[in-house]
Every structure is written in structure tokens, then in C-alpha cells.
Coordinates of C-alpha atoms in Angstrom, one line a residue:
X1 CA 0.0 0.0 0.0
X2 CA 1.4 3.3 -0.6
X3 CA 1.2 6.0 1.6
X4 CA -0.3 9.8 0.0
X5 CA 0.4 13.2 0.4
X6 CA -2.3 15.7 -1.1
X7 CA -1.5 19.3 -1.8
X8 CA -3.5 21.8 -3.6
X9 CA -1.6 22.6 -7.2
X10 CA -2.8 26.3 -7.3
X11 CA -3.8 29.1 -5.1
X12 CA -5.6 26.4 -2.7
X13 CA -9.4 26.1 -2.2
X14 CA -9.1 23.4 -5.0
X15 CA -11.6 20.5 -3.2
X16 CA -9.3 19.0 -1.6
X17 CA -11.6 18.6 1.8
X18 CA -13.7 16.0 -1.0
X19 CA -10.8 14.6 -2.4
X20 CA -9.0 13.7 1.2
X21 CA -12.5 12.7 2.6
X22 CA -12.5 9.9 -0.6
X23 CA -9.2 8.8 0.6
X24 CA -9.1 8.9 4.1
X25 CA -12.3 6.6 3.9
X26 CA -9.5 3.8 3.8
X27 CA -6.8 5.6 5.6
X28 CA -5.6 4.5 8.9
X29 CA -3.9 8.1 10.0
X30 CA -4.6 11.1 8.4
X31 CA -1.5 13.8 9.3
X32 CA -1.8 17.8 9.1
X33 CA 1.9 18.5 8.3
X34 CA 1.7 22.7 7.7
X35 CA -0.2 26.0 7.9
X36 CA -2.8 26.5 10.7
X37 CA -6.5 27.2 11.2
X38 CA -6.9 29.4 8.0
X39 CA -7.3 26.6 5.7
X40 CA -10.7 25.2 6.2
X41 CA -12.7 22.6 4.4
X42 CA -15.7 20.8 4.4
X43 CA -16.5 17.0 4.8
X44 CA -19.4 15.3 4.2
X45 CA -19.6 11.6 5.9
X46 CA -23.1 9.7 6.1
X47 CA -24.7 13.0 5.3
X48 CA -23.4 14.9 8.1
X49 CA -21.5 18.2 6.9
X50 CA -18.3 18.8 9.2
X51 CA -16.3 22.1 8.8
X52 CA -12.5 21.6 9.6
X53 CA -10.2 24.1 10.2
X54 CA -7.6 23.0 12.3
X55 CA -8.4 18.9 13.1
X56 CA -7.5 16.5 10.5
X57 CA -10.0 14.6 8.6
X58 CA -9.6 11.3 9.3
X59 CA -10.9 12.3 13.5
X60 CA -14.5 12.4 12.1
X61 CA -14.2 8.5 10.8
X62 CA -13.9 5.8 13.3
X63 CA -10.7 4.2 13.9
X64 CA -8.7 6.5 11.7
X65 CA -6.0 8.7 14.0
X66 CA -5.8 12.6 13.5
X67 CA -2.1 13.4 13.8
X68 CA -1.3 17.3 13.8
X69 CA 2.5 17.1 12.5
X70 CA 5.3 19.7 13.8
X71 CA 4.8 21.9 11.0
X72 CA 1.2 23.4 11.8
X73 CA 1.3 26.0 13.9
X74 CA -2.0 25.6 16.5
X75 CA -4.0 28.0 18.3
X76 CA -5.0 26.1 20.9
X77 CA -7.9 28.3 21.8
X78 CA -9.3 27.9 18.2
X79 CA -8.4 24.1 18.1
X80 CA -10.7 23.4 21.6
X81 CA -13.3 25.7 20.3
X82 CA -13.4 23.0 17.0
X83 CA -13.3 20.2 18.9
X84 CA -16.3 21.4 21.0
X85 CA -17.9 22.3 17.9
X86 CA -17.3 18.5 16.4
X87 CA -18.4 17.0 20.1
X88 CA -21.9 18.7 19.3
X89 CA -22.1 16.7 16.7
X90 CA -21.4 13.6 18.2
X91 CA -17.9 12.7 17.2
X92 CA -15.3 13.2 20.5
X93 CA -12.1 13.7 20.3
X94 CA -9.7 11.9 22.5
X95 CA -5.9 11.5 23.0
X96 CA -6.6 8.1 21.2
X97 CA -8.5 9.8 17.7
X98 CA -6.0 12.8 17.9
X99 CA -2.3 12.9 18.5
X100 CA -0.6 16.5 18.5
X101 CA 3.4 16.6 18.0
X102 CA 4.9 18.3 21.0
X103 CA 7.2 20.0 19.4
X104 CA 4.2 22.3 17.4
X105 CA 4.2 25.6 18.0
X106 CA 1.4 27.8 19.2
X107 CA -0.6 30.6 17.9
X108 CA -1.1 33.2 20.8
X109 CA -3.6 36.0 20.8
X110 CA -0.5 38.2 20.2
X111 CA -0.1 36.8 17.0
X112 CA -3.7 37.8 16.0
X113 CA -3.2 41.5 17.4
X114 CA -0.2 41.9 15.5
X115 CA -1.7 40.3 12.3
X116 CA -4.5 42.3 12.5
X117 CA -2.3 45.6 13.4
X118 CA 0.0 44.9 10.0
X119 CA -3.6 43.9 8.1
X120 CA -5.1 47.2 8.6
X121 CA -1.9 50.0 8.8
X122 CA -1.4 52.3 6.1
X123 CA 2.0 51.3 6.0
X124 CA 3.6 48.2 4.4
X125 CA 2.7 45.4 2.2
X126 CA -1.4 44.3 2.1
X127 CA -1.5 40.4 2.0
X128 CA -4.9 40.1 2.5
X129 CA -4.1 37.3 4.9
X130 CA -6.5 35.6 7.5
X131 CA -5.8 37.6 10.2
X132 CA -5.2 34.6 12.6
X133 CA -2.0 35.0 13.6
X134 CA -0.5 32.6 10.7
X135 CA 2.1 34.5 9.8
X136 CA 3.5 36.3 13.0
X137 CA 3.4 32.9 14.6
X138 CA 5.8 31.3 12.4
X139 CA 8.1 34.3 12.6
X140 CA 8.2 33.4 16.1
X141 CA 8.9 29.6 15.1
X142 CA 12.1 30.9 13.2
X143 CA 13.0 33.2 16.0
X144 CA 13.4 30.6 18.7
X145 CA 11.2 32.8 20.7
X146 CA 8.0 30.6 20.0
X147 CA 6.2 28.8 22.4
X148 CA 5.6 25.2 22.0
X149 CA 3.2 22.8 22.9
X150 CA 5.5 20.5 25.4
X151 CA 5.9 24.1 27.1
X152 CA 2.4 23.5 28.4
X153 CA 3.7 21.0 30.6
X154 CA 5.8 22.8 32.8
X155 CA 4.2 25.6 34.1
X156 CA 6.8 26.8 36.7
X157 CA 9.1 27.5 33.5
X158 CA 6.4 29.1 31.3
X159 CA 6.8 32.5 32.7
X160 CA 10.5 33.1 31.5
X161 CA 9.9 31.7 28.2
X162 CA 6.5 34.2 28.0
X163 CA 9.1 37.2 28.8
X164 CA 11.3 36.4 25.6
X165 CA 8.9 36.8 23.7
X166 CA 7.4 39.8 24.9
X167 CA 10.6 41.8 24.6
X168 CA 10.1 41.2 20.7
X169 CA 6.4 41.7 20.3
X170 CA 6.0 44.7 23.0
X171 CA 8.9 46.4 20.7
X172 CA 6.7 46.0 17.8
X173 CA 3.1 46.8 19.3
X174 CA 5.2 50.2 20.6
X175 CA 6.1 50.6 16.7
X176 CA 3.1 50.4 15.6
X177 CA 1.5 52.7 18.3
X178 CA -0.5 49.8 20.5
X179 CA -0.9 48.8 23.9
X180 CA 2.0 46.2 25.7
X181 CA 0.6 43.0 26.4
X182 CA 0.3 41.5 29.9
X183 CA 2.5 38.9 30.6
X184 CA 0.9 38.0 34.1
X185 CA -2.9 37.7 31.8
X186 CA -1.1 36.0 29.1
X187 CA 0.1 33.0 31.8
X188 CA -3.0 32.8 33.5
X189 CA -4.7 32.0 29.8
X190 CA -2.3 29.3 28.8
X191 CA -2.7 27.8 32.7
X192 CA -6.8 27.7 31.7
X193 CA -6.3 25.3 28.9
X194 CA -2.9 23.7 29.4
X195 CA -5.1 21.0 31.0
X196 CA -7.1 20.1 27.9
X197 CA -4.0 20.3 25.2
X198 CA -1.4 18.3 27.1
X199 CA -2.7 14.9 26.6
X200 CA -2.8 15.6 23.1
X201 CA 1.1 16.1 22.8
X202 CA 3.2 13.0 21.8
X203 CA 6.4 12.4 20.1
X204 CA 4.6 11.8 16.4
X205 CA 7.2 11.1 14.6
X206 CA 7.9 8.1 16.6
X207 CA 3.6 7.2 16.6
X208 CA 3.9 7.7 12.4
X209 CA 7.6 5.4 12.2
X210 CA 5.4 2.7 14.2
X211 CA 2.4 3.0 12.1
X212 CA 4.6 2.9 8.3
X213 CA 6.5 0.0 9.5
X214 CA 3.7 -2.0 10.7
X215 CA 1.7 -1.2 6.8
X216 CA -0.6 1.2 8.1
X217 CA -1.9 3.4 5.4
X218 CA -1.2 7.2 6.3
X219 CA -2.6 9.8 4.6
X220 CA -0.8 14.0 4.3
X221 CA -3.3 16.4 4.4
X222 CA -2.2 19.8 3.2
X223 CA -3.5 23.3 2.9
X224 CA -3.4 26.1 0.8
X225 CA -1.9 25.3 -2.7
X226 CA 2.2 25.2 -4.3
X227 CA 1.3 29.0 -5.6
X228 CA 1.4 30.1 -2.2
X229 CA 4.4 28.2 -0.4
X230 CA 6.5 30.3 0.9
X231 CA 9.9 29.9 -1.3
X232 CA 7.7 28.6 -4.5
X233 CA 4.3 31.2 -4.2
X234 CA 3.9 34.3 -5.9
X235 CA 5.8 35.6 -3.0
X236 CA 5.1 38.4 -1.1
X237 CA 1.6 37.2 -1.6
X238 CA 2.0 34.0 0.0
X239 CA 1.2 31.7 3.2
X240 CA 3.9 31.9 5.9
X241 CA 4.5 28.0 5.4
X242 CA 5.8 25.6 3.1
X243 CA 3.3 24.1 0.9
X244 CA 4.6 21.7 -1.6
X245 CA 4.9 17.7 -0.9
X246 CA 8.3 17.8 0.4
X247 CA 6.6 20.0 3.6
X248 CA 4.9 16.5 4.3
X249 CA 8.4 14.9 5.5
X250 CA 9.7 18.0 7.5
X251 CA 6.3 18.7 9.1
X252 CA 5.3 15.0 10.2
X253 CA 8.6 13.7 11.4
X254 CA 8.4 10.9 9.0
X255 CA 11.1 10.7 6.3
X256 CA 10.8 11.3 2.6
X257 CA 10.9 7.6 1.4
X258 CA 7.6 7.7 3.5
X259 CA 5.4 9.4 1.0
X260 CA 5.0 7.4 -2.1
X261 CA 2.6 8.9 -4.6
X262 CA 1.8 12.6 -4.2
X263 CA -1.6 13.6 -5.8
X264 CA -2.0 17.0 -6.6
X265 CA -5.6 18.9 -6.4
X266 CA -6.5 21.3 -9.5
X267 CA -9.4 22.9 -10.0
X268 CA -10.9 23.0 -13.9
X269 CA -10.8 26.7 -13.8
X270 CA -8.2 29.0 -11.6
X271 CA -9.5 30.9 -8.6
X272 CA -7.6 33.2 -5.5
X273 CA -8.2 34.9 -2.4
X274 CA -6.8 37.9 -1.3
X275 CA -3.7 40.1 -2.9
X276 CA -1.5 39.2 -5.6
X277 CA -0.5 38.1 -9.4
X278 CA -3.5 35.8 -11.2
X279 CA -2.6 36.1 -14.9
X280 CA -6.0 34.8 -16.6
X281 CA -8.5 36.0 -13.6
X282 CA -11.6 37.6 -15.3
X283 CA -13.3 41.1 -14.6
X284 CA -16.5 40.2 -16.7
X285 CA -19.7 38.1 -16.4
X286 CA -17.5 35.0 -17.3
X287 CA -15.8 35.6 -13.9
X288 CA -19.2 36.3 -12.6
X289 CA -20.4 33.1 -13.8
X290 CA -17.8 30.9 -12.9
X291 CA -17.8 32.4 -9.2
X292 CA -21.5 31.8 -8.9
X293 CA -21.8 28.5 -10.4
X294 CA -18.6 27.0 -8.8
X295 CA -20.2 28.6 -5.2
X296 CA -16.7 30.1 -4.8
X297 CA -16.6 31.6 -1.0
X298 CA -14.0 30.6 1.7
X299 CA -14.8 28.0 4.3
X300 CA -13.2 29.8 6.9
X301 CA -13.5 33.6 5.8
X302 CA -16.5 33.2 3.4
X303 CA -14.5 35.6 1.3
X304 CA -15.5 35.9 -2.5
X305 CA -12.6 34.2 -4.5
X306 CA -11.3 35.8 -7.5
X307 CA -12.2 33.6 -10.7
X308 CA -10.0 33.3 -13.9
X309 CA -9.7 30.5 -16.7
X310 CA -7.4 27.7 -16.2
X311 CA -4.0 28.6 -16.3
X312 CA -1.7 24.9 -17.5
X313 CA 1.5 26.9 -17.5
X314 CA 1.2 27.7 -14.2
X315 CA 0.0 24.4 -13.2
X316 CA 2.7 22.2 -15.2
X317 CA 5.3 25.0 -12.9
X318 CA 4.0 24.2 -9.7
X319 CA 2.8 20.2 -10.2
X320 CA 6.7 20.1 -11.4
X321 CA 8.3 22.1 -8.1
X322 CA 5.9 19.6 -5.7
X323 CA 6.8 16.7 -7.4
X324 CA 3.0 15.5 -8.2
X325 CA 3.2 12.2 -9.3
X326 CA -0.7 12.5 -10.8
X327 CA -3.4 14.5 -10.5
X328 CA -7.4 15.1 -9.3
X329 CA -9.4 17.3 -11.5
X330 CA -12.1 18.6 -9.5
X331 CA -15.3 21.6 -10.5
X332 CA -15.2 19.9 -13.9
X333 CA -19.1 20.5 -14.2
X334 CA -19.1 24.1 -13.2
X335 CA -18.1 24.5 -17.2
X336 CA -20.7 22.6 -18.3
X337 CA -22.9 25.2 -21.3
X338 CA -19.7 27.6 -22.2
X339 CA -19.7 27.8 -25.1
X340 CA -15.6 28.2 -25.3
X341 CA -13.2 27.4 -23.0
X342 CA -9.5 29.3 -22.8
X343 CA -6.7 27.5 -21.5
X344 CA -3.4 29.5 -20.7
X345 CA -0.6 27.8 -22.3
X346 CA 2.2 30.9 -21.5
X347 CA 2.4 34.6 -21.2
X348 CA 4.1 37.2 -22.7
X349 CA 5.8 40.4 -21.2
X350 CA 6.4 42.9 -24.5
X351 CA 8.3 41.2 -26.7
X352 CA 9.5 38.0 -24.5
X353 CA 7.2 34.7 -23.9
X354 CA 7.2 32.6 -21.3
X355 CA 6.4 28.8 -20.7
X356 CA 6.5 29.7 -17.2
X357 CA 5.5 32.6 -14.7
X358 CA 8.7 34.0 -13.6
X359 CA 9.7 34.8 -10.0
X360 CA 9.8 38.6 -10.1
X361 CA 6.7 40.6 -8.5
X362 CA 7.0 43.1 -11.4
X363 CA 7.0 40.6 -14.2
X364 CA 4.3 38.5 -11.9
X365 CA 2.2 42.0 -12.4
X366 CA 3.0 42.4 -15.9
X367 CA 2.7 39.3 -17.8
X368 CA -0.1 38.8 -20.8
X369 CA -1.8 35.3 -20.6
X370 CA -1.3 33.5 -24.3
X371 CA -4.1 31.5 -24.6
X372 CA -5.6 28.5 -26.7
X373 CA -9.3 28.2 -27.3
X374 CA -11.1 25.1 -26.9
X375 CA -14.7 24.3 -27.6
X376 CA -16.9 24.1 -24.4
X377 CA -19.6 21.8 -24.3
X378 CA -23.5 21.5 -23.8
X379 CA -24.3 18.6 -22.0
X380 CA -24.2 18.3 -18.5
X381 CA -20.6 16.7 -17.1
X382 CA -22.2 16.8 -13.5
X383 CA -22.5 13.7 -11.4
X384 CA -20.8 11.5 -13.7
X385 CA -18.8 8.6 -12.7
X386 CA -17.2 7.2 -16.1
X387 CA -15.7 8.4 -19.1
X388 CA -18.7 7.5 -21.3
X389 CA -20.9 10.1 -18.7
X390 CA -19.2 13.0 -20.1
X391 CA -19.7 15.1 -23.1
X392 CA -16.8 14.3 -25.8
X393 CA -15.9 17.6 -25.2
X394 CA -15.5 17.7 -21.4
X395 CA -13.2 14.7 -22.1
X396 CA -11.0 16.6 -24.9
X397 CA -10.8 19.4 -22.6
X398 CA -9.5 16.8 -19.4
X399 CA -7.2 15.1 -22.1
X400 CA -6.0 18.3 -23.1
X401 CA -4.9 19.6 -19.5
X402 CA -3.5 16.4 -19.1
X403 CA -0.8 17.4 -22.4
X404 CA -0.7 20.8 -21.0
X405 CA 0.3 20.0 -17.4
X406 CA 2.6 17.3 -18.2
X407 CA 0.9 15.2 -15.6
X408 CA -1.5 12.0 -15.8
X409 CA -4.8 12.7 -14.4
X410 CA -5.5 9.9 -11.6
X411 CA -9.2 11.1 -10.9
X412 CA -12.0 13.6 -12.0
X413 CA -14.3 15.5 -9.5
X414 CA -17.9 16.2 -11.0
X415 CA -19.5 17.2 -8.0
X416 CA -19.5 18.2 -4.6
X417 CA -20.7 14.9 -3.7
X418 CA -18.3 12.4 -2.1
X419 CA -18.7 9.6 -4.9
X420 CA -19.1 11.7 -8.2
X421 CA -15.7 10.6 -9.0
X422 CA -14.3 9.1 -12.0
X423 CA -11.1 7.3 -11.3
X424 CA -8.3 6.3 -13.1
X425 CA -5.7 5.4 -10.9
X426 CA -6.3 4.6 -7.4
X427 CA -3.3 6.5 -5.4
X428 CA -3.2 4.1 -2.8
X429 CA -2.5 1.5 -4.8
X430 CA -0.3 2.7 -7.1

């Protein structure tokens, strides 16, 4: 059995919270290995909807274990809040469903001031980030003046360690003309909850070596999408974590030779949140329509995505930088009646072309999409579960991509429901 990473291929909020609730219907651990609680996505299990933010998907499904991996950063007021939130719905979550590494770093309320405070100054770089402390957090991380989970477990030395990092954020908060934070208030909170986290925290690298070695099928659940990792993204305009498939080894403890096929999630059109670069997004009723048809809002923000045609030189870039080793197709049937289709296949900056979107921010901003027209189709694509279900069209248009992108197409999304899937290669068994 091979063990799967999933990452999103493009700006994120690709489907991957169907795609990973397909496959972690046979997983045996499902492992968060980066970003934090501003990736959310939806499951839908026995006709029970579950928004996740924070937990991984496989705690919803009985005897799968929910392993939050080193590289996430956690709130851990937002995390009990969710798993309240799942308990009222009749799924609890116990040290035995849910494993947290120790050694993951926490999300403080003075990472969401600060975020906030950058978010909304007239001075500096707009993101268009969260707001949840993402970022700030895992400056901390690479500051050594983070607090960790395992630091929740010794109470008497949590004070000192609260001071360093004070000195660093009351320097800022003074910068940017707010109040110091209480460091006496601060300990009290983390004393509240320390309680409740601790039994979470084990050493999960050595849980996920135990599991590999004795066959058990893991599943790595990303979030966001290769376009925003930090050193691959359309950076500045980019998560504060690394998103591609090699994140899934550093941010789980487990090694490289652990993740064995890589699936990478693609939407049929190209859509974005927030600031930043989208070559082929679309200011007209096209836009309009795909935004409306394809329900495109955030989970967690329910922010209106920006909507664009597909972009496969941007694609082939990032499915290449992640090392996807196949790919899911997903919103197929939110095309279904255009009458064309455009497909960007490069872009063009004056008198140069490009087969790929190059790292500067000022050529990011300036290139031209050069795109190929294909014929849209008329029939409806939705719900189908086989090749013969789909207009000849939708399948040029899927075989097409497939050329484009440089990368096989393992399975095809053609609704939001959980089994309107057409499969081609089963990752786990690959």
C-alpha cells in the first residue's frame, strides 16, 4: 500500500476537503503536516457536513487517528473551540483519535493582534491574509522565541519563556502605536487550557515510524496550494509555510521515502483569495459566472474568490516544483454550457514569452496570458462517474490539461458529492 500526500496545485481552495475525505475513507492516520487554522474545508460523511479548520479529517471516521504534524502551527484556543464544535455533533475527540506533536508551535492571541495591526496600517505590504496570527506565529517559530506545545507541561518555566517573547512583540506593538501585552494575563490563559492540550502532545514522529513500519496506510493532508508556499508562491503574496509535498516529511517527522505517490488537487478553472499576481482572472460576467456556479466563498473567511480561466503553464510549474506524481481534476461540471473554454498555455511580457511565470513581483504583475481556445460543451458533465458520462468535449478538454500540465490525471471531481468521481488510478494502490 502506498502511503499519499495531497497538496493543492494552485492558489488552494481546489476541493481538496472531497478529495482527502475519498481517501481517508481507507486511511488509517490522516496527518496535518503545515499552515494553521486558515485553511478550512468541508466533509461530508453519512450526510453529516463537518467544517475543519484546524483537526485532521480522518478524527471524524472511526478508527482513523488525526495526527497534527510539527509543521502546523495551532492556536489552541481555536483548536478546543473545534473540537467542542465536532463533540456537538457527536464525534469526540480523544488523546486516542487525535495525537498533537509536541514540538508544534502555538498561535497566541498576540499573533492575531499583530496580524490584525499589519492587516489594517497604512504602511507596508497588504497580504490580504486571514488575520489569525498565521504568519507572525511562524516568525516566532524561526526566531526561537516561540512557544511550544510540550511548554504547556511545565508551568513553573512558562513564565521566563512568556518574557522572551514579549521583549520582541512589545517592541513591535510600541512601533506600531499599541498597547504592551500583559505577561501576568497572558500565563493565566495558557494555565486555563494547558489541562485540555497536554494529553494531546506526543512524540509523532515516533507514533507515524510505528504506524509505516507496521503497513498502516497514512494519509498527508495539506492546505493552501504550491502557488502560495513560501519559497515557491507568488511571493510576497503568500502563506507563511511551506506548501509543496516535500513539507509533508519535515512537518510530520516521518522521512521522505515515506510518501510514495503525491496527488496534486487542480481545480478545472483558476481561482484566489486575497492580494496578488492571477494572470488569466476575469473582470466580466465570465468571472461572474464561474464564481457563482462554482459557489466560490471561503470556508473559513467566506470571502469571494477571484475567478480566472485555467492557467496549465502555471499548473505544469508548480505540479513540477511539488513533485506530483498524478493529479485530481475537480469543479469539472461548473463548465458545463460555455460555449468556449480558454486554456493559458504561457504569457508574454512585450516582446518576451514565457512557458512559465517567472519569480519577479514586477514581471508577476505584468505578464499577458497567451491562450488556446477550446470548444466548451452543452451537456451536463455533472455527477458523472465514467468516461462514457461525459460530453466528448469535457473529455478533450480533461485530455487536453493532461498534455498541457505534463501530468496524468489519476481522478475527476464532477460534484461536490463524495462519490461523483471518475477514477483512473487509485493513489493508494499505485
Amino acid at each position: 500500500m502506498a502511503d499519499v500526500a495531497v497538496i493543492g496545485a494552485q492558489w488552494g481552495d481546489e476541493g481538496k476537503g472531497k478529495i482527502v475525505d475519498w481517501l481517508s475513507a481507507r486511511a488509517d492516520v490522516v496527518v496535518r503536516f503545515q499552515g494553521g487554522h486558515n485553511a478550512g474545508h468541508t466533509l461530508v460523511i453519512d450526510g453529516a457536513v463537518y467544517k475543519l479548520s484546524l483537526l485532521p479529517s480522518g478524527v471524524v471516521r472511526k478508527g482513523c487517528l488525526g495526527v497534527i504534524g510539527s509543521g502546523v502551527v495551532v492556536d489552541p484556543f481555536a483548536l478546543l473551540a473545534e473540537i467542542d464544535r465536532i463533540a456537538e455533533q457527536g464525534v469526540q475527540i480523544t488523546p486516542m483519535n487525535l495525537m498533537i506533536a509536541e514540538n508544534a508551535t502555538l498561535i497566541l492571541p498576540v499573533h492575531q493582534e499583530l496580524d490584525q495591526m499589519r492587516e489594517t496600517s497604512n504602511s507596508g505590504v497588504k497580504i490580504g491574509t486571514t488575520k489569525r496570527g498565521i504568519g507572525p506565529a511562524y516568525e516566532d517559530k524561526a526566531g526561537r522565541r516561540g512557544l511550544r506545545l510540550i511548554d504547556l507541561a511545565n508551568l513553573e518555566t512558562l513564565p521566563g519563556k512568556i518574557e522572551n517573547l514579549l521583549v520582541h512583540h512589545n517592541a513591535l506593538r510600541r512601533g506600531l502605536g499599541g498597547d504592551e501585552v500583559d505577561a501576568q494575563a497572558l500565563f493565566k490563559k495558557l494555565c486555563g487550557i494547558a489541562p485540555k492540550l497536554t494529553p494531546f502532545a506526543k512524540p509523532v514522529w515516533r507514533v507515524l515510524d510505528e504506524a509505516h513500519k507496521a503497513g498502516k496506510r497514512i494519509l498527508f493532508e495539506g492546505a493552501q496550494g504550491v502557488l502560495l508556499d513560501i519559497d515557491h508562491g507568488t511571493y510576497p503574496y503568500v502563506t507563511s509555510s511551506n506548501t509543496v509535498a516535500g513539507q509533508a516529511a519535515t512537518g510530520s517527522g516521518l522521512g521522505p521515502r515515506s510518501v510514495n505517490y503525491v496527488l496534486g488537487i487542480v481545480k478545472a478553472y483558476t481561482t484566489r483569495v486575497g492580494e496578488g499576481p492571477f494572470p488569466t482572472e476575469l473582470h466580466d460576467d465570465v468571472g461572474q459566472r464561474l464564481g457563482e456556479r462554482g459557489h466560490e466563498f471561503g470556508t473559513v473567511t467566506g470571502r469571494q474568490r477571484r475567478c480566472g480561466w485555467f492557467d496549465a503553464a502555471l499548473v505544469r510549474q508548480s505540479l513540477k516544483i511539488a513533485g506530483v506524481d498524478g493529479i485530481a481534476l475537480t469543479k469539472l461540471d461548473v463548465l458545463d454550457g460555455f460555449e468556449t473554454l480558454n486554456v493559458c498555455v504561457g504569457y508574454r511580457i512585450g516582446d518576451d514569452t514565457f512557458d512559465y511565470l517567472p519569480a519577479g513581483a514586477d514581471n508577476q504583475a505584468a505578464v499577458e496570458p497567451i491562450y488556446e481556445t477550446m470548444d466548451g460543451w452543452s451537456g451536463s458533465s455533472e455527477k458523472a462517474r465514467s468516461w462514457a458520462d461525459l460530453p466528448a468535449e469535457a473529455v478533450k478538454y480533461v485530455r487536453r490539461i493532461e498534455e498541457l500540465i505534463e501530468t496524468p490525471v489519476a481522478l475527476v471531481s464532477t460534484s461536490p458529492e463524495r462519490d461523483d468521481v471518475i477514477l483512473m488510478r487509485d493513489p493508494f494502490q499505485d
